[in-house]
């Protein structure tokens, strides 16, 4: 099962094929050329793309990305999330001795509400103004040498709009006519059609890693492999401390958890998820590995799946 992340409305059938095609390329690079035809043809029917993207644009959804900042709680969340991304870029640059990125991160930090030293809110700023300020922070951050590859976002404003979906999921509101919150409807959509009597391999990306993590906490079937790509799961108070359950722990049905991140992926904060997660009852913890992508669009799931390091263990789990 594939679980997508932030972004616009999806064409589930097209994306399912795109993810499988990328996985086939990664499998070939990993020395599994024997399964390439199966990935693009035979296994297609066995693979489900769990699409919940329309739930962010239905009648319960807000009409504009900046509307997600209408309340103080949402404003505080988005400010904390953006500040956490600045922190992570700055920390990674310091570890690499990357002075150019440190200068960019310092410039971005200076633009944060309160100069990055407050509680994440500013009572004098309305939602629209705060959205503009945070978009400017991200626009500056995207000028860092590695992050210029995040070409899927022309500036920080569309990136902030996509990131606001993380906040909307985690605030656990936006109830439908039956009283179900947005996050509950998303998890229900993801698990719809799964058969607990059959092993389930989950490949999740971006916000989808948060969704999959929470959806699997009550899942009754075997999960031989959970794979998280470009995950914001461990992003401090903005995400980590809002997960359910608390303190966060590996879902008990997960038998193996592989987490991959690209250092130029701006959405990933605190990439080493295992440092912030308790083990499952069986002792399973995430195992994190870094991959380095060339060119543009580093935050896409297909970019990750084309890596031999990602595709190899996934194909081995499918063969098992």
Tab-separated table of C-alpha atoms in Angstrom, residues 45-254:
chain	number	residue	atom	x	y	z
A	45	UNK	CA	-3.271	-5.291	-9.217
A	46	UNK	CA	-1.941	-6.110	-5.746
A	47	UNK	CA	-0.841	-2.548	-5.013
A	48	UNK	CA	-3.198	0.076	-3.661
A	49	UNK	CA	-2.607	3.843	-3.706
A	50	UNK	CA	-4.429	5.157	-0.630
A	51	UNK	CA	-5.710	8.531	-1.799
A	52	UNK	CA	-7.119	10.920	0.793
A	53	UNK	CA	-6.206	14.164	-1.005
A	54	UNK	CA	-9.817	15.124	-1.777
A	55	UNK	CA	-10.591	15.275	1.940
A	56	UNK	CA	-8.580	18.496	2.138
A	57	UNK	CA	-10.796	20.095	-0.501
A	58	UNK	CA	-14.265	18.745	0.341
A	59	UNK	CA	-17.138	20.731	1.844
A	60	UNK	CA	-15.506	20.534	5.265
A	61	UNK	CA	-12.219	21.934	3.977
A	62	UNK	CA	-11.201	25.570	4.031
A	63	UNK	CA	-11.089	27.353	0.716
A	64	UNK	CA	-7.629	28.941	0.804
A	65	UNK	CA	-4.335	27.826	2.289
A	66	UNK	CA	-4.120	30.978	4.413
A	67	UNK	CA	-7.516	30.135	5.938
A	68	UNK	CA	-5.760	27.330	7.817
A	69	UNK	CA	-4.245	30.063	10.008
A	70	UNK	CA	-7.587	31.549	11.089
A	71	UNK	CA	-7.177	30.601	14.735
A	72	UNK	CA	-4.351	31.200	17.183
A	73	UNK	CA	-3.756	27.470	17.565
A	74	UNK	CA	-3.190	27.054	13.831
A	75	UNK	CA	-0.939	30.107	13.715
A	76	UNK	CA	1.145	28.758	16.577
A	77	UNK	CA	1.439	25.362	14.904
A	78	UNK	CA	2.592	26.736	11.551
A	79	UNK	CA	5.078	29.081	13.209
A	80	UNK	CA	6.492	26.213	15.289
A	81	UNK	CA	6.709	23.964	12.227
A	82	UNK	CA	8.530	26.566	10.132
A	83	UNK	CA	10.874	27.373	13.008
A	84	UNK	CA	11.626	23.645	13.400
A	85	UNK	CA	12.520	23.436	9.703
A	86	UNK	CA	14.883	26.389	10.089
A	87	UNK	CA	16.435	24.691	13.138
A	88	UNK	CA	17.010	21.478	11.225
A	89	UNK	CA	18.542	23.162	8.171
A	90	UNK	CA	20.816	25.162	10.477
A	91	UNK	CA	21.868	22.110	12.490
A	92	UNK	CA	22.628	20.016	9.414
A	93	UNK	CA	24.634	22.888	7.914
A	94	UNK	CA	26.626	23.265	11.125
A	95	UNK	CA	27.470	19.559	11.133
A	96	UNK	CA	28.692	19.817	7.523
A	97	UNK	CA	30.524	23.095	8.069
A	98	UNK	CA	28.372	24.634	5.317
A	99	UNK	CA	28.801	28.369	5.897
A	100	UNK	CA	26.659	29.441	2.956
A	101	UNK	CA	23.646	27.533	4.264
A	102	UNK	CA	24.276	28.849	7.789
A	103	UNK	CA	24.052	32.401	6.456
A	104	UNK	CA	20.773	31.617	4.672
A	105	UNK	CA	19.342	29.935	7.793
A	106	UNK	CA	20.309	32.914	9.953
A	107	UNK	CA	18.547	35.242	7.496
A	108	UNK	CA	15.435	33.025	7.588
A	109	UNK	CA	15.492	32.912	11.397
A	110	UNK	CA	15.654	36.703	11.614
A	111	UNK	CA	12.393	36.899	9.639
A	112	UNK	CA	10.471	34.620	12.012
A	113	UNK	CA	7.803	36.283	14.182
A	114	UNK	CA	9.677	37.526	17.227
A	115	UNK	CA	12.976	36.813	15.502
A	116	UNK	CA	12.570	33.101	16.244
A	117	UNK	CA	12.709	33.725	19.974
A	118	UNK	CA	9.047	33.925	20.891
A	119	UNK	CA	6.311	31.419	21.599
A	120	UNK	CA	5.395	31.100	17.947
A	121	UNK	CA	2.564	33.634	17.925
A	122	UNK	CA	2.187	37.364	17.482
A	123	UNK	CA	-1.100	38.839	18.641
A	124	UNK	CA	-0.659	41.884	16.414
A	125	UNK	CA	-0.502	39.849	13.224
A	126	UNK	CA	-3.587	38.573	11.469
A	127	UNK	CA	-3.692	35.237	9.711
A	128	UNK	CA	-3.001	36.701	6.281
A	129	UNK	CA	-0.003	38.702	7.471
A	130	UNK	CA	1.424	35.740	9.376
A	131	UNK	CA	1.009	33.568	6.282
A	132	UNK	CA	2.954	36.164	4.262
A	133	UNK	CA	5.736	36.333	6.864
A	134	UNK	CA	6.114	32.553	7.164
A	135	UNK	CA	6.014	32.199	3.379
A	136	UNK	CA	8.866	34.695	3.212
A	137	UNK	CA	10.857	32.695	5.757
A	138	UNK	CA	10.491	29.556	3.652
A	139	UNK	CA	11.292	31.447	0.437
A	140	UNK	CA	14.564	32.531	2.034
A	141	UNK	CA	15.276	29.030	3.342
A	142	UNK	CA	14.767	27.571	-0.132
A	143	UNK	CA	17.745	29.655	-1.299
A	144	UNK	CA	20.131	27.404	0.632
A	145	UNK	CA	22.433	25.608	-1.873
A	146	UNK	CA	20.968	22.122	-1.395
A	147	UNK	CA	17.360	23.205	-0.994
A	148	UNK	CA	17.319	24.946	-4.360
A	149	UNK	CA	16.530	21.464	-5.637
A	150	UNK	CA	13.038	21.696	-4.083
A	151	UNK	CA	11.748	22.984	-7.391
A	152	UNK	CA	8.251	21.634	-6.785
A	153	UNK	CA	7.773	24.842	-4.796
A	154	UNK	CA	8.515	28.026	-6.712
A	155	UNK	CA	8.540	29.938	-3.439
A	156	UNK	CA	7.777	29.470	0.237
A	157	UNK	CA	4.101	30.416	-0.144
A	158	UNK	CA	2.947	27.251	-1.978
A	159	UNK	CA	5.206	25.200	0.300
A	160	UNK	CA	3.528	26.726	3.349
A	161	UNK	CA	0.131	25.975	1.845
A	162	UNK	CA	1.074	22.313	1.487
A	163	UNK	CA	2.574	22.203	4.990
A	164	UNK	CA	-0.675	23.575	6.401
A	165	UNK	CA	-2.206	20.155	5.626
A	166	UNK	CA	0.004	18.704	8.370
A	167	UNK	CA	-1.485	21.203	10.827
A	168	UNK	CA	-5.041	20.512	9.718
A	169	UNK	CA	-4.548	16.770	10.198
A	170	UNK	CA	-2.968	17.153	13.649
A	171	UNK	CA	-5.468	19.647	15.067
A	172	UNK	CA	-8.093	16.859	14.840
A	173	UNK	CA	-11.080	19.048	14.011
A	174	UNK	CA	-13.101	19.772	10.833
A	175	UNK	CA	-15.907	17.342	11.674
A	176	UNK	CA	-18.203	15.987	8.995
A	177	UNK	CA	-21.953	15.461	9.311
A	178	UNK	CA	-21.358	12.287	11.290
A	179	UNK	CA	-19.017	13.978	13.744
A	180	UNK	CA	-15.832	12.377	12.402
A	181	UNK	CA	-12.797	14.636	12.462
A	182	UNK	CA	-10.618	15.153	9.399
A	183	UNK	CA	-7.771	13.021	10.767
A	184	UNK	CA	-10.144	10.128	11.558
A	185	UNK	CA	-11.632	10.278	8.043
A	186	UNK	CA	-8.147	10.245	6.523
A	187	UNK	CA	-7.078	7.182	8.532
A	188	UNK	CA	-10.327	5.433	7.652
A	189	UNK	CA	-9.740	6.141	3.977
A	190	UNK	CA	-6.195	4.782	4.142
A	191	UNK	CA	-7.226	1.505	5.790
A	192	UNK	CA	-10.349	1.015	3.672
A	193	UNK	CA	-10.169	-2.232	1.753
A	194	UNK	CA	-7.219	-3.694	3.645
A	195	UNK	CA	-7.502	-7.346	4.656
A	196	UNK	CA	-6.015	-8.044	8.124
A	197	UNK	CA	-5.750	-11.667	7.080
A	198	UNK	CA	-3.037	-10.822	4.544
A	199	UNK	CA	0.410	-9.284	5.196
A	200	UNK	CA	0.457	-5.541	4.517
A	201	UNK	CA	3.581	-3.699	3.341
A	202	UNK	CA	3.200	0.058	3.750
A	203	UNK	CA	5.219	2.661	1.845
A	204	UNK	CA	4.398	6.145	3.105
A	205	UNK	CA	5.678	9.585	2.193
A	206	UNK	CA	5.724	13.005	3.877
A	207	UNK	CA	2.431	13.649	5.733
A	208	UNK	CA	1.508	10.091	4.747
A	209	UNK	CA	4.122	8.835	7.219
A	210	UNK	CA	2.200	10.521	10.041
A	211	UNK	CA	-1.090	9.133	8.733
A	212	UNK	CA	0.296	5.598	8.337
A	213	UNK	CA	1.944	5.676	11.767
A	214	UNK	CA	-1.336	6.562	13.468
A	215	UNK	CA	-3.515	4.321	11.283
A	216	UNK	CA	-1.402	1.264	12.085
A	217	UNK	CA	-1.629	1.691	15.851
A	218	UNK	CA	-4.967	-0.137	15.860
A	219	UNK	CA	-4.435	-2.360	12.834
A	220	UNK	CA	-4.910	-6.083	13.501
A	221	UNK	CA	-2.988	-7.638	10.616
A	222	UNK	CA	0.702	-8.362	10.036
A	223	UNK	CA	2.844	-5.490	8.763
A	224	UNK	CA	6.149	-7.080	7.661
A	225	UNK	CA	7.515	-3.682	6.583
A	226	UNK	CA	6.676	-0.034	7.213
A	227	UNK	CA	8.699	2.309	5.035
A	228	UNK	CA	8.687	6.059	5.693
A	229	UNK	CA	10.122	8.476	3.115
A	230	UNK	CA	10.768	12.172	3.737
A	231	UNK	CA	9.047	11.989	7.102
A	232	UNK	CA	8.256	14.918	9.449
A	233	UNK	CA	7.305	12.486	12.285
A	234	UNK	CA	10.029	13.636	14.685
A	235	UNK	CA	9.619	17.369	14.125
A	236	UNK	CA	9.591	18.482	17.760
A	237	UNK	CA	6.573	20.035	19.376
A	238	UNK	CA	5.044	20.789	15.995
A	239	UNK	CA	4.475	17.133	15.091
A	240	UNK	CA	6.110	14.651	17.481
A	241	UNK	CA	4.290	15.862	20.586
A	242	UNK	CA	0.935	15.880	18.783
A	243	UNK	CA	1.065	12.260	17.672
A	244	UNK	CA	-1.320	9.683	19.121
A	245	UNK	CA	-0.528	7.785	21.253
A	246	UNK	CA	1.847	9.623	23.565
A	247	UNK	CA	4.644	8.953	24.078
A	248	UNK	CA	5.030	7.812	20.450
A	249	UNK	CA	6.001	4.180	19.916
A	250	UNK	CA	6.353	1.821	16.973
A	251	UNK	CA	2.955	0.261	16.143
A	252	UNK	CA	2.922	-3.240	17.617
A	253	UNK	CA	2.027	-5.014	14.356
A	254	UNK	CA	5.018	-3.526	12.510
